[in-house]
mmCIF file of C-alpha atoms in Angstrom:
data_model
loop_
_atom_site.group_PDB
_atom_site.id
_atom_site.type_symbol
_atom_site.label_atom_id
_atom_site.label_comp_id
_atom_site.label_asym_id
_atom_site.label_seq_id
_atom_site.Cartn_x
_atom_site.Cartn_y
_atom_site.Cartn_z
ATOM 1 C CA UNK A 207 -23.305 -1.734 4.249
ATOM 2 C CA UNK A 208 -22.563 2.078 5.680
ATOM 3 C CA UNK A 209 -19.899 4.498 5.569
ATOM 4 C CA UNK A 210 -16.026 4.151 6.727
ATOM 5 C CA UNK A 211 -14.250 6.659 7.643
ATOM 6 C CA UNK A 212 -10.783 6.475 6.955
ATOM 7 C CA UNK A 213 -9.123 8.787 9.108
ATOM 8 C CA UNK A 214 -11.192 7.399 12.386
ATOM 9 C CA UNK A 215 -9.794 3.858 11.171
ATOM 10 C CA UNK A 216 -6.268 5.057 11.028
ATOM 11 C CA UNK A 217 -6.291 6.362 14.095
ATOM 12 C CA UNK A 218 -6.750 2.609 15.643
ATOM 13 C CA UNK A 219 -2.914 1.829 14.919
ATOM 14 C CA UNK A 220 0.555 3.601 14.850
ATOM 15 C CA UNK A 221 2.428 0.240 13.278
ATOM 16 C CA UNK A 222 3.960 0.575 9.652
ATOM 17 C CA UNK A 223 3.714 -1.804 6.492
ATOM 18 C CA UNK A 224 0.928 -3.218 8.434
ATOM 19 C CA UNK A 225 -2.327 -2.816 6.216
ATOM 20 C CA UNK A 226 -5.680 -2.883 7.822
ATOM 21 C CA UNK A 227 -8.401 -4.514 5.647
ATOM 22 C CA UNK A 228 -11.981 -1.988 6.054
ATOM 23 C CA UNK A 229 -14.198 -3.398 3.345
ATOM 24 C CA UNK A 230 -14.209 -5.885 0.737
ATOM 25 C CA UNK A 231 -14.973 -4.897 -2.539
ATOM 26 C CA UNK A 232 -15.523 -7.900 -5.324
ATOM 27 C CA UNK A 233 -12.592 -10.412 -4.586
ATOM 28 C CA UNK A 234 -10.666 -7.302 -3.339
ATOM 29 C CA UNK A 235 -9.475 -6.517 -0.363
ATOM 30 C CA UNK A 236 -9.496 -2.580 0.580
ATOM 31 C CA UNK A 237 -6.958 -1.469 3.184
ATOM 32 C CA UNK A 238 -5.788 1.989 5.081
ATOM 33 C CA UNK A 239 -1.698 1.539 5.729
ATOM 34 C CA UNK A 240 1.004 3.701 7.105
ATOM 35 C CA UNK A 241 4.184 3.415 6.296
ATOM 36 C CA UNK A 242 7.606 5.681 6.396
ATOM 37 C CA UNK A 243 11.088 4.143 5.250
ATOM 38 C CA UNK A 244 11.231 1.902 2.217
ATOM 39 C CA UNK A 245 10.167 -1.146 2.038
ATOM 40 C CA UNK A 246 12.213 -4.094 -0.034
ATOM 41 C CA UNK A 247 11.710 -3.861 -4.066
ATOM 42 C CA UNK A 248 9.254 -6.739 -4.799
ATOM 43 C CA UNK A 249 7.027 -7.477 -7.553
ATOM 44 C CA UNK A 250 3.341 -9.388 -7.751
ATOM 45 C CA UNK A 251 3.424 -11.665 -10.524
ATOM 46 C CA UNK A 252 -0.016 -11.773 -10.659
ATOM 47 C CA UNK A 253 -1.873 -8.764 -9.883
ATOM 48 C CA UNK A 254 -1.506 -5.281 -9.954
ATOM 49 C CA UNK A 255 -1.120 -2.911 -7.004
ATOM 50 C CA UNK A 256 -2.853 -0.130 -6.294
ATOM 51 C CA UNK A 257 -1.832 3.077 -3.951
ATOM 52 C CA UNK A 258 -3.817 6.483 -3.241
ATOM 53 C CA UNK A 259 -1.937 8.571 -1.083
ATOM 54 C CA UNK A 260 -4.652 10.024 1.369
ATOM 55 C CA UNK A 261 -2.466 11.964 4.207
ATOM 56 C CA UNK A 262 1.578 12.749 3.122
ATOM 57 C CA UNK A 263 3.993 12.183 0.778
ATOM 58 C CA UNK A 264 5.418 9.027 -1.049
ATOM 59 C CA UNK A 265 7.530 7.774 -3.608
ATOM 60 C CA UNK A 266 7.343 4.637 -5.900
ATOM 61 C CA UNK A 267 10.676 3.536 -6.914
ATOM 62 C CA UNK A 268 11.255 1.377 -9.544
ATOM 63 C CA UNK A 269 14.162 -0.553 -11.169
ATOM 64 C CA UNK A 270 13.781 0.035 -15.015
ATOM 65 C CA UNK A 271 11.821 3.482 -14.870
ATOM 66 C CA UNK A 272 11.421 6.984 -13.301
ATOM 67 C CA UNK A 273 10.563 7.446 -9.806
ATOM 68 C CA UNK A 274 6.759 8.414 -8.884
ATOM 69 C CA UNK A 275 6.323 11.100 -6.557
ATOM 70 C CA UNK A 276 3.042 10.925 -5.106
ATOM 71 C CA UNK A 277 1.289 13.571 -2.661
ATOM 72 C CA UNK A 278 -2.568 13.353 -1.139
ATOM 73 C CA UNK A 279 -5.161 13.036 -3.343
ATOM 74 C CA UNK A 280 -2.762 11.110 -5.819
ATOM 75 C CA UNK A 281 -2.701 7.755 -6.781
ATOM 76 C CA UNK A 282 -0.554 5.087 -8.677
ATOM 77 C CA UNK A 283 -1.410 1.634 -10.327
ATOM 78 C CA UNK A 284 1.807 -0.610 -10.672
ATOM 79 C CA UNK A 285 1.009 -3.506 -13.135
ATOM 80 C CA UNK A 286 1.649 -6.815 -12.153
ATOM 81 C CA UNK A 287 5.165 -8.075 -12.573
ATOM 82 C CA UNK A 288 6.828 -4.320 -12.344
ATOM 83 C CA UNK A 289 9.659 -4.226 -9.882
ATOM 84 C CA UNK A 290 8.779 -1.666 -7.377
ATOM 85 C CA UNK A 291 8.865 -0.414 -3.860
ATOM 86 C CA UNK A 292 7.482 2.370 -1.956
ATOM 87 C CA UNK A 293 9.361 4.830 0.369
ATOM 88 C CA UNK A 294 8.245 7.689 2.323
ATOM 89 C CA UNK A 295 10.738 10.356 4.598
ATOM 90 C CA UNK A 296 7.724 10.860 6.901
ATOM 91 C CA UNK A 297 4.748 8.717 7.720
ATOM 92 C CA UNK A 298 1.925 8.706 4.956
ATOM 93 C CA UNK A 299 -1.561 7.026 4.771
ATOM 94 C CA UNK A 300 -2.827 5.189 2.138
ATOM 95 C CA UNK A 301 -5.535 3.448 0.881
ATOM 96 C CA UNK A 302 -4.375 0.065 -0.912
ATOM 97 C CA UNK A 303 -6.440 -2.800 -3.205
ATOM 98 C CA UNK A 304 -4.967 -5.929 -3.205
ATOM 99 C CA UNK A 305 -6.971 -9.243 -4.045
ATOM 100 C CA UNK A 306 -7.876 -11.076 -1.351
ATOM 101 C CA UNK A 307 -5.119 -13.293 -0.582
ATOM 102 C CA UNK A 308 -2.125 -11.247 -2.069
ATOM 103 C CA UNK A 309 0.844 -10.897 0.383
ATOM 104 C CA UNK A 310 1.741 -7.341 0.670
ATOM 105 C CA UNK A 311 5.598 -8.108 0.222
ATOM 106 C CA UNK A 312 5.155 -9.993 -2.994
ATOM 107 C CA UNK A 313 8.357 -11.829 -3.760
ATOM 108 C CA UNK A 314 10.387 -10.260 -1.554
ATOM 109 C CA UNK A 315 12.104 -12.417 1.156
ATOM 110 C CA UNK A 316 10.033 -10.236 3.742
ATOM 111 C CA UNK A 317 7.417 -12.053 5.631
ATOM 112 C CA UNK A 318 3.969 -11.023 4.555
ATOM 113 C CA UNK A 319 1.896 -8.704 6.791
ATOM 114 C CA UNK A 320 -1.192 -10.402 8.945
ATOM 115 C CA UNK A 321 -4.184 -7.675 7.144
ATOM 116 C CA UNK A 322 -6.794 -7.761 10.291
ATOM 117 C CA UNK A 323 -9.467 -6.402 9.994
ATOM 118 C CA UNK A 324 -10.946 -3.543 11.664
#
């Protein structure tokens, strides 16, 4: 137990779409990404994912709906099964919940990211 800073863990990588697990919390896995570019639309059939921008500017796309914009301090929730993919122009940070377990790409033909812990 203790405090974790976010911005001193997202200084220990430049990759994108690579999630860093920091903590667990319940069955949950609590991660700091960066991304910029889009990633593939993908859905998780059975869980919901969760995104709070903490340093930039994103957007959630989505197949059947509006397009979230989302800027620090803002988060989103997309419930399981939703078609969706994230996209940013520049990099952005954000904090991510995922169950423990739960590949990042979903059902999309991408190859899941590692999650290592730091």
């Amino acid at each position: 137990m203790g405090t974790i800073n976010l911005a001193e863990k997202l200084k220990r990588f430049t990759t994108h779409w690579d999630p860093h697990v920091v903590a667990d919390y319940n069955d949950n896995d609590v991660m700091v990404v960066k991304f910029q570019g889009e990633f593939p639309f993908h859905k998780h059939d059975t869980s919901d994912d969760f995104f709070l921008v903490l340093e930039g500017e994103m957007v959630m796309e989505f197949e059947d709906r509006p397009n979230q914009t989302l800027r620090a301090g803002e988060m989103i929730v997309v419930p399981q099964g939703v078609v969706h993919r994230p996209r940013a122009e520049q990099e952005v940070s954000v904090l991510l919940i995922e169950p423990r377990g739960e590949p990042n790409s979903g059902d999309a033909d991408r190859a899941p990211a590692p999650k290592p812990r730091i």
